[in-house]
PDB file of C-alpha atoms in Angstrom:
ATOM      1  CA  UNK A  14      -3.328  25.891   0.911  1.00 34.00           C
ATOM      2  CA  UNK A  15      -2.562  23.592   3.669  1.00 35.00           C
ATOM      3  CA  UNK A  16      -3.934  19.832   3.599  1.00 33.00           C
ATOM      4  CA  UNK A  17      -5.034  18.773   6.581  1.00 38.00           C
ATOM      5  CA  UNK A  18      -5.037  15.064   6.967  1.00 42.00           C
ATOM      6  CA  UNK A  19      -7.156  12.207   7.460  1.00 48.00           C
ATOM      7  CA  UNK A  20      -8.031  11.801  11.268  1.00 59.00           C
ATOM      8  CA  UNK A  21      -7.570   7.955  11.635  1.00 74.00           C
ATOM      9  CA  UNK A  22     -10.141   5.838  14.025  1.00 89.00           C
ATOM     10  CA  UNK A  23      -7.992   4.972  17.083  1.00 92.00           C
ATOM     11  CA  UNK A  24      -7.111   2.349  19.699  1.00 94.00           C
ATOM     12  CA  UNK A  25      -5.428   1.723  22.396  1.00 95.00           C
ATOM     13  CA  UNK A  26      -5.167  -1.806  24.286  1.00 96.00           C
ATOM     14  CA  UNK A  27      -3.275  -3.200  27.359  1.00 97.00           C
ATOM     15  CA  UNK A  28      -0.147  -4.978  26.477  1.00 97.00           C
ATOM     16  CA  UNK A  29      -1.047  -8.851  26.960  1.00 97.00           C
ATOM     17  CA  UNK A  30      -4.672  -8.372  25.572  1.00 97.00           C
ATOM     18  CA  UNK A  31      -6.539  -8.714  21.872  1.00 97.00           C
ATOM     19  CA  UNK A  32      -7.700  -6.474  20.096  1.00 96.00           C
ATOM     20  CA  UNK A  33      -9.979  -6.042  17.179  1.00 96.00           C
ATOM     21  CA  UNK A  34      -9.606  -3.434  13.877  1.00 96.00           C
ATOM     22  CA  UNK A  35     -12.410  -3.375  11.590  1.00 94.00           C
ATOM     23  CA  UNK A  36     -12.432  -1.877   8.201  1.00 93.00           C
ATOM     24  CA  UNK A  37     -15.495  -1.399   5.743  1.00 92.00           C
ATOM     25  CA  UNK A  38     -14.668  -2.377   1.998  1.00 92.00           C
ATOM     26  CA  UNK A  39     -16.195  -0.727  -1.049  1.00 88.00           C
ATOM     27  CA  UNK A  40     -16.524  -3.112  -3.853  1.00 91.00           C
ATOM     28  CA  UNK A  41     -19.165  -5.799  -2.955  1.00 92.00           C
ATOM     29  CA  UNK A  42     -17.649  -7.747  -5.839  1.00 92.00           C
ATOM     30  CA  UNK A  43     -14.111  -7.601  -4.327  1.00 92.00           C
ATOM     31  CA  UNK A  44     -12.541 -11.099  -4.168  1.00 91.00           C
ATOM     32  CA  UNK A  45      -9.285 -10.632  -2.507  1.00 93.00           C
ATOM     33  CA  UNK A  46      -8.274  -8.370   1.075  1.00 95.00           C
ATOM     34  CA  UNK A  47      -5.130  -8.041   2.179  1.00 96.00           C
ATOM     35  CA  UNK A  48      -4.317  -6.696   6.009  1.00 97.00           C
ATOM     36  CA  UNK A  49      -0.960  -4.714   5.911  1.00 96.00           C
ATOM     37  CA  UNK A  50       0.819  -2.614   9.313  1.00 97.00           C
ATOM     38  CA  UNK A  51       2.958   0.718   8.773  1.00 94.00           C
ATOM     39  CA  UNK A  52       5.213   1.421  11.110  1.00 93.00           C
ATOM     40  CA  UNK A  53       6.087   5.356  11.107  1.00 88.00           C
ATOM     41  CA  UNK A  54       8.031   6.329   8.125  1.00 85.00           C
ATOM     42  CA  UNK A  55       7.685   2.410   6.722  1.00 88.00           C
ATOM     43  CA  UNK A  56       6.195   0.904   3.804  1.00 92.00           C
ATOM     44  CA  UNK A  57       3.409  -1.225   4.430  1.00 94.00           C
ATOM     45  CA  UNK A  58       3.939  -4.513   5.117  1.00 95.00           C
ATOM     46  CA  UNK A  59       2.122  -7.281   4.987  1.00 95.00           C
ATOM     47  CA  UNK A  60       0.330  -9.299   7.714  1.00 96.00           C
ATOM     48  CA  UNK A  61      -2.403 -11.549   6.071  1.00 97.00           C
ATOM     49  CA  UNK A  62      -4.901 -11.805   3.121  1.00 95.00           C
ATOM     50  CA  UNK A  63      -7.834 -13.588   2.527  1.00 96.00           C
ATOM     51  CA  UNK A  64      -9.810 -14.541  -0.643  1.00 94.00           C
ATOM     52  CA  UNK A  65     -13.776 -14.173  -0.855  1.00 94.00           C
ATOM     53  CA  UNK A  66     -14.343 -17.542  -0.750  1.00 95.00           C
ATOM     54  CA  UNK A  67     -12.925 -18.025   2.531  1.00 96.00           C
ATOM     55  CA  UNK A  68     -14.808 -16.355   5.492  1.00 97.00           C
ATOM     56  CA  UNK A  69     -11.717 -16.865   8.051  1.00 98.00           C
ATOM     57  CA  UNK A  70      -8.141 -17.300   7.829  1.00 97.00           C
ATOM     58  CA  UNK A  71      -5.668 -17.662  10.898  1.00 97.00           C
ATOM     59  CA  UNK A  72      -2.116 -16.816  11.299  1.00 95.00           C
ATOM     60  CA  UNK A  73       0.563 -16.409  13.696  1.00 93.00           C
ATOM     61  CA  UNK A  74      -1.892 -14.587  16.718  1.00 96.00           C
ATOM     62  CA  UNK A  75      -3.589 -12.542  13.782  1.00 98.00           C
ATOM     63  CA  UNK A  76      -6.744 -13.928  12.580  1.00 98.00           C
ATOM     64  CA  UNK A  77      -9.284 -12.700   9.329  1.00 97.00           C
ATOM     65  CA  UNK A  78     -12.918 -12.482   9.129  1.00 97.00           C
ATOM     66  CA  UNK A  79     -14.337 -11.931   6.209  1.00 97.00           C
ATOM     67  CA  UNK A  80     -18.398 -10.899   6.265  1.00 95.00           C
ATOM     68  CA  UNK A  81     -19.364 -10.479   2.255  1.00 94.00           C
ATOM     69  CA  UNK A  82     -22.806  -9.297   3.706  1.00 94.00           C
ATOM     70  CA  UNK A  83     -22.043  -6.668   5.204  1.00 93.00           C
ATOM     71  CA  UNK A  84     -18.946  -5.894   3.337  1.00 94.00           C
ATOM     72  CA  UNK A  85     -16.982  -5.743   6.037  1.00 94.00           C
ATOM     73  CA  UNK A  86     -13.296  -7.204   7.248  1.00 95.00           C
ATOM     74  CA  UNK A  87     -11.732  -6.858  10.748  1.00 96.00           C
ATOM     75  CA  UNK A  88      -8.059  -8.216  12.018  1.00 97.00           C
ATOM     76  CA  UNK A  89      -7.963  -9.549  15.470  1.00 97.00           C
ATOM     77  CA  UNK A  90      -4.441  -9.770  16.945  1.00 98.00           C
ATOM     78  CA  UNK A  91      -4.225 -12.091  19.977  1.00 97.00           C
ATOM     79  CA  UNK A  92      -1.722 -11.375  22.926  1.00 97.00           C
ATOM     80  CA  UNK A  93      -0.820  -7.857  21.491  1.00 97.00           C
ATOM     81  CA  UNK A  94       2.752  -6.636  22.446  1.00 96.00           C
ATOM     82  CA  UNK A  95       4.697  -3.024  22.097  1.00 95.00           C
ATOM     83  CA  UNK A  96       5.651  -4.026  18.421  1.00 95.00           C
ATOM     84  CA  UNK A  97       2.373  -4.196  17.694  1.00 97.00           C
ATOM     85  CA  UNK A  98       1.871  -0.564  17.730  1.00 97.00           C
ATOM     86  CA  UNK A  99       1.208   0.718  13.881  1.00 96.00           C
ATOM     87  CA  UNK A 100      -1.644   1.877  11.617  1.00 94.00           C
ATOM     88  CA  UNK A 101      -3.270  -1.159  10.291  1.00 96.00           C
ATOM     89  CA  UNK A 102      -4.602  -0.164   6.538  1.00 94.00           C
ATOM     90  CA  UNK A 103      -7.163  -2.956   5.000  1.00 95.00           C
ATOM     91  CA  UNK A 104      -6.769  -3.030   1.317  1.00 95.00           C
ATOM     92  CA  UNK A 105      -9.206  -4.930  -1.137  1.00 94.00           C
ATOM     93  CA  UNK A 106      -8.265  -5.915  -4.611  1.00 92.00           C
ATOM     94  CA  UNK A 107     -11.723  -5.034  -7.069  1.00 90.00           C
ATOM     95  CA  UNK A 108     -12.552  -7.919 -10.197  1.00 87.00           C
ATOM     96  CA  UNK A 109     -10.233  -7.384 -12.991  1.00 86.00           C
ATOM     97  CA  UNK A 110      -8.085  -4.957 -11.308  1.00 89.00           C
ATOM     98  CA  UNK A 111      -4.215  -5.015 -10.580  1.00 88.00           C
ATOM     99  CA  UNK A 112      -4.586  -2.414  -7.843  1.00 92.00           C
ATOM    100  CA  UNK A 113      -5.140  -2.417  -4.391  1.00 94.00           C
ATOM    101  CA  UNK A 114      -7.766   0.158  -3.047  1.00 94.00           C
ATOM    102  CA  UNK A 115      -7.031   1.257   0.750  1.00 94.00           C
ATOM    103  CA  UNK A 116      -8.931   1.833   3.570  1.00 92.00           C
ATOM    104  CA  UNK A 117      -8.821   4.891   6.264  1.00 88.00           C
ATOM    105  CA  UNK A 118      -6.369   2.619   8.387  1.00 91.00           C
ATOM    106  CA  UNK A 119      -6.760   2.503  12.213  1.00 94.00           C
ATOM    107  CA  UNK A 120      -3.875   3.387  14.674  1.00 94.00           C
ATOM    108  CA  UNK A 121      -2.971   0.580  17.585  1.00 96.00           C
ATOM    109  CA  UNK A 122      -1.593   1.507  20.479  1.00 96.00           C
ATOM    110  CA  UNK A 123      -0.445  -0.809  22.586  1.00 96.00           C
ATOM    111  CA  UNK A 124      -0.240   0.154  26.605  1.00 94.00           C
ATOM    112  CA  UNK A 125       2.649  -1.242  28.758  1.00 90.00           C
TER     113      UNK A 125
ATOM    114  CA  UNK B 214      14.375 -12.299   2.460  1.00 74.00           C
ATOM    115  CA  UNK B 215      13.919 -10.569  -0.455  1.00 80.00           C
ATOM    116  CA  UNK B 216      12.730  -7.104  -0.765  1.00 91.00           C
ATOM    117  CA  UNK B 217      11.417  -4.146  -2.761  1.00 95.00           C
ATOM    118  CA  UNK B 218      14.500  -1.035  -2.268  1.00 96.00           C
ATOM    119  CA  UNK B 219      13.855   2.021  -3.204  1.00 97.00           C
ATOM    120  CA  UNK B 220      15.819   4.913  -3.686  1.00 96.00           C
ATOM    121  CA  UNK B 221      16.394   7.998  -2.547  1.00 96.00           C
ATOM    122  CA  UNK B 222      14.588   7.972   0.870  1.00 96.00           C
ATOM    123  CA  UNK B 223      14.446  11.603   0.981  1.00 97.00           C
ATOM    124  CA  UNK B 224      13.964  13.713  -2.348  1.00 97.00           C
ATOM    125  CA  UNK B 225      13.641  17.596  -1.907  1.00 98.00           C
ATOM    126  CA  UNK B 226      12.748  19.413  -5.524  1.00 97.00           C
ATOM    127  CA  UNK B 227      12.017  22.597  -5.966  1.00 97.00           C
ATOM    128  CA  UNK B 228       8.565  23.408  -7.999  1.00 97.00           C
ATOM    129  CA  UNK B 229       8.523  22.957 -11.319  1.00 97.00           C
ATOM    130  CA  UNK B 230      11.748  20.920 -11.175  1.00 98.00           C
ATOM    131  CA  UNK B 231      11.431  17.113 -12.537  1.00 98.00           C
ATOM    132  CA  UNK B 232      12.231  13.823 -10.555  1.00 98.00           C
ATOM    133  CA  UNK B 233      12.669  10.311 -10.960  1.00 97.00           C
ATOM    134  CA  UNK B 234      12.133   7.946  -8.194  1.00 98.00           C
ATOM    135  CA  UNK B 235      13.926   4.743  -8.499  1.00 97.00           C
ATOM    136  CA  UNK B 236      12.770   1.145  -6.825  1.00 97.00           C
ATOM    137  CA  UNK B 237      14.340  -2.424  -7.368  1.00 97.00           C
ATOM    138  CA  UNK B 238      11.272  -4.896  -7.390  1.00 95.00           C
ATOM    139  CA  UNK B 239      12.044  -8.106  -6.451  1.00 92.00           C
ATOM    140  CA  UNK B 240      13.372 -10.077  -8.793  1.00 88.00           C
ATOM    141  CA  UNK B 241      11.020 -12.748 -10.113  1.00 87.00           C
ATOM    142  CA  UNK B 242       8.205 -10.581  -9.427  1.00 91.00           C
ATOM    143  CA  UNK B 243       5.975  -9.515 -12.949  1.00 90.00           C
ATOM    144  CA  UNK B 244       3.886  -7.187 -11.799  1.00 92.00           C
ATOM    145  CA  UNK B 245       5.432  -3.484 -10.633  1.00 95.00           C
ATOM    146  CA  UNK B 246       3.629  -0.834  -8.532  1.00 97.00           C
ATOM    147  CA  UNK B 247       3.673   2.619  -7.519  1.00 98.00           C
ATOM    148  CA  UNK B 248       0.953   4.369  -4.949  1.00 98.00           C
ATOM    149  CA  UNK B 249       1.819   7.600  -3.024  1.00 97.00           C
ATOM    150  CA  UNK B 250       0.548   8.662   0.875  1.00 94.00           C
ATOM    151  CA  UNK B 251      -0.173  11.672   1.411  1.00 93.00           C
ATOM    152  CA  UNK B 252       0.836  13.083   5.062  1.00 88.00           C
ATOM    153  CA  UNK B 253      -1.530  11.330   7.519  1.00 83.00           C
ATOM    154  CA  UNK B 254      -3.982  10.232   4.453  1.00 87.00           C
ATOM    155  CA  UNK B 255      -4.589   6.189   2.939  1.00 89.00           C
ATOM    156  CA  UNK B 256      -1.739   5.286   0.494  1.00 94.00           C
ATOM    157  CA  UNK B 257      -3.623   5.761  -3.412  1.00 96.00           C
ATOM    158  CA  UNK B 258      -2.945   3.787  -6.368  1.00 97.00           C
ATOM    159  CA  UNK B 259      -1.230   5.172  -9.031  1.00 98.00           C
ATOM    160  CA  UNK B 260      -0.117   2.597 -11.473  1.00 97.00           C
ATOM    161  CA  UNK B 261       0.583  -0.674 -12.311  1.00 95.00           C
ATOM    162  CA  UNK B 262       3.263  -2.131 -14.985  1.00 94.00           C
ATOM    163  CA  UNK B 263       2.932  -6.027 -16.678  1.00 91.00           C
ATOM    164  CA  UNK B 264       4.994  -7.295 -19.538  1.00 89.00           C
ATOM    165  CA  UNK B 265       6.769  -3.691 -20.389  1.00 90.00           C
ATOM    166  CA  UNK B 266       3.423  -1.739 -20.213  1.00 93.00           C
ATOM    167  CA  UNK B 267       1.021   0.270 -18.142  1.00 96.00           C
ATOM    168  CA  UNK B 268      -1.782  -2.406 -17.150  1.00 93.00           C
ATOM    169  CA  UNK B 269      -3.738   0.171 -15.343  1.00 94.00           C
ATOM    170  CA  UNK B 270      -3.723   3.347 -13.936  1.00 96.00           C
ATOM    171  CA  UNK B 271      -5.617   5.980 -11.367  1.00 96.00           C
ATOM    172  CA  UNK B 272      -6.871   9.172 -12.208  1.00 95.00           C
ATOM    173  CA  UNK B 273      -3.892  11.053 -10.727  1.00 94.00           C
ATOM    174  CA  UNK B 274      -1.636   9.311 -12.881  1.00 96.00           C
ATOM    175  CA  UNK B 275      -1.706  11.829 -15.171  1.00 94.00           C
ATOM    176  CA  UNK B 276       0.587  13.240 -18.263  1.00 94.00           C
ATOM    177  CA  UNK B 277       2.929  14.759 -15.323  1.00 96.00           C
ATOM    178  CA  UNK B 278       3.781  11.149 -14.528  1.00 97.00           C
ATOM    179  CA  UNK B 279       5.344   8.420 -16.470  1.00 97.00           C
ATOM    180  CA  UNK B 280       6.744   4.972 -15.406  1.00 97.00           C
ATOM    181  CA  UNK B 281       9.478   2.922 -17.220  1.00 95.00           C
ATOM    182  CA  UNK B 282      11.852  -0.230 -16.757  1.00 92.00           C
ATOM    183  CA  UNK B 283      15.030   0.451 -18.635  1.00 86.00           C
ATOM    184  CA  UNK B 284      16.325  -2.565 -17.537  1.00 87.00           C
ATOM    185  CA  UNK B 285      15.791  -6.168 -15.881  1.00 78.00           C
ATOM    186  CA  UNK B 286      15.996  -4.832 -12.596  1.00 87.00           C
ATOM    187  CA  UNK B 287      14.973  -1.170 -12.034  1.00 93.00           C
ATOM    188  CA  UNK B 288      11.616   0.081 -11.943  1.00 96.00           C
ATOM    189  CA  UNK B 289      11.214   4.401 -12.406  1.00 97.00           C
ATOM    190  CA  UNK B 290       8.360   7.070 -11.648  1.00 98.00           C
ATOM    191  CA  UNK B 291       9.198  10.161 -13.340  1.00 98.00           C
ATOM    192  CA  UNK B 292       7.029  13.274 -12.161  1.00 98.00           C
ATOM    193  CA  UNK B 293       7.604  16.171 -14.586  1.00 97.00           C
ATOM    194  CA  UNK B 294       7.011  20.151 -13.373  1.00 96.00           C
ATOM    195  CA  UNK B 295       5.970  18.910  -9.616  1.00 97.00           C
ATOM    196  CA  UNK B 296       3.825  20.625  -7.931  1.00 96.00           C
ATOM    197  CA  UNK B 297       3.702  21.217  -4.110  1.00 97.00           C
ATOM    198  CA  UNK B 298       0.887  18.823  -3.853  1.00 96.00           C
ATOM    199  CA  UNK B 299       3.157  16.229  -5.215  1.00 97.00           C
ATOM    200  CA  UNK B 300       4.661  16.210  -1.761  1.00 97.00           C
ATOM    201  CA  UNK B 301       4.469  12.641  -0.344  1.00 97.00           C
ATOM    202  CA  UNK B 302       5.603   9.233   0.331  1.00 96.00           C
ATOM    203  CA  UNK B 303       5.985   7.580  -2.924  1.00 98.00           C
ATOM    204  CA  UNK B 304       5.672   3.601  -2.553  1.00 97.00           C
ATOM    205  CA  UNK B 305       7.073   0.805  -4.927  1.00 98.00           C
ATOM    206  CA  UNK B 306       5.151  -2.358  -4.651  1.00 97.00           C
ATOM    207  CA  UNK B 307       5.851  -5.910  -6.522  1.00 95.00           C
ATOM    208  CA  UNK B 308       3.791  -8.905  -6.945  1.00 91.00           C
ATOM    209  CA  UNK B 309       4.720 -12.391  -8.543  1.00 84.00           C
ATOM    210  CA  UNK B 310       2.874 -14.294 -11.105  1.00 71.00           C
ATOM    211  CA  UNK B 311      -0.744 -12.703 -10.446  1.00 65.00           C
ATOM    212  CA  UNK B 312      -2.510  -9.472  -9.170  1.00 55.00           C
ATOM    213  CA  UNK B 313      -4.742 -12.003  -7.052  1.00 68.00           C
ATOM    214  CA  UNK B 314      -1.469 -11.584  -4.715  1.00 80.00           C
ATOM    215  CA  UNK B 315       0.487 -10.701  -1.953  1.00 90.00           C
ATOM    216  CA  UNK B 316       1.609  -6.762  -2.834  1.00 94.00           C
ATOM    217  CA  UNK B 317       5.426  -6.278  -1.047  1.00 94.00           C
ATOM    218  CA  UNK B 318       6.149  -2.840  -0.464  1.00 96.00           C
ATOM    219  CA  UNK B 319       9.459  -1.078  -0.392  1.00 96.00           C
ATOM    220  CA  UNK B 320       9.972   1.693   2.523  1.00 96.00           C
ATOM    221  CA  UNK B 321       9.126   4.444   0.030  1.00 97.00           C
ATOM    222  CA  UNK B 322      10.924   7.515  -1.070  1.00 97.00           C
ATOM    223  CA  UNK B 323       9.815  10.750   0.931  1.00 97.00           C
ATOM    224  CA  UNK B 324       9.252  13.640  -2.039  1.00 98.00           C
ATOM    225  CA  UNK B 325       8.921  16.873  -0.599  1.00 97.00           C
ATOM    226  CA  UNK B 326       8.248  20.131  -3.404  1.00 97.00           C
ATOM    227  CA  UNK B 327       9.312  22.829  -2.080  1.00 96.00           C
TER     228      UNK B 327
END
């Protein structure tokens, strides 16, 4: 039969402003997250990570919290712009494990 | 900058035909990846490959799928008999010295079964 897909949390922000994607992990003993966009028809790539001994990690206009209690990550991107557009997948890498587990991802839209 | 290529972009099988997907890691990297997305779904783990060997694999990673590196630079997912459900993007990812590490991901192969 057909498979219908996933229907991804979305959001849509003014060109100029921030916005804020949040993504629930699984593994409470998880100790490293990874942020990566996907561009339609595009691998993931990657934006930032962040190891669970950090709680916040900055980089260029994208920023990392990390909130262990709550098990719970979210990616702010300052001064979005058109490129910015993707779905933005959260990944979290368990203890011992080589592989990354991914989130739902959330689609950004970014408004002229 | 370096980068994960895979090849082809676009593979069209028909069911019950076998294919191999081929991916270049970059070169340095140890560890080897493969995970596969669904239409409109999360991209799943399906293996990964350290030192010549399967380190760890999903539950979908079963005996229709096998992974080798027949040489220092090419990295292959064979899917035996495919299914229609096997339609998907198929991803190579690469990692240097640890898993504790940045995954790069090529642009994937598109398989569709038809």
């Amino acid at each position: 039969g057909e498979s219908v897909g996933l229907h991804l949390p979305t959001l849509s922000v003014q060109e100029g402003d921030n916005s804020i994607i949040n993504c629930a992990y699984s593994n409470s003993a998880s100790d490293y997250f990874i942020w990566y966009k996907q561009e339609s028809g595009k691998g993931p790539q990657f934006i930032i990570d962040i190891r669970s001994n950090m709680d916040k990690r900055q980089g260029q206009r994208v920023t990392v919290l990390l909130n262990k209690t709550v098990k719970h990550l979210s990616l702010q991107i300052a001064a979005t712009q058109p490129g910015d557009s993707a779905v933005y997948f959260c990944a979290e890498n368990p203890p011992g494990a080589q592989k990354l587990v991914f989130g739902q991802g959330t689609r950004l839209t970014i408004n002229p | 900058e370096p980068e994960v290529t895979q090849t082809p972009s676009h593979q069209v099988t028909q069911m019950g035909q076998e294919v191999i997907l081929r991916c270049v890691p970059i070169s340095n990297h140890l560890y080897f990846y493969w995970y596969r997305q669904i239409l409109g779904q999360k991209v799943e783990f399906l293996v990964s490959f350290y030192n010549n060997e399967i380190s760890e694999k999903s539950e979908i990673f079963d005996d229709q799928f096998s992974v080798e590196r027949p040489d220092g630079s090419n990295f292959t997912l064979k899917i035996r008999s495919t299914k229609l459900e096997d339609s998907a993007m198929y991803f190579c990812a690469s990692n240097p010295r640890t898993a504790k590490n940045i995954q790069y991901f090529g642009a994937g192969t598109r398989l569709s079964v038809l």
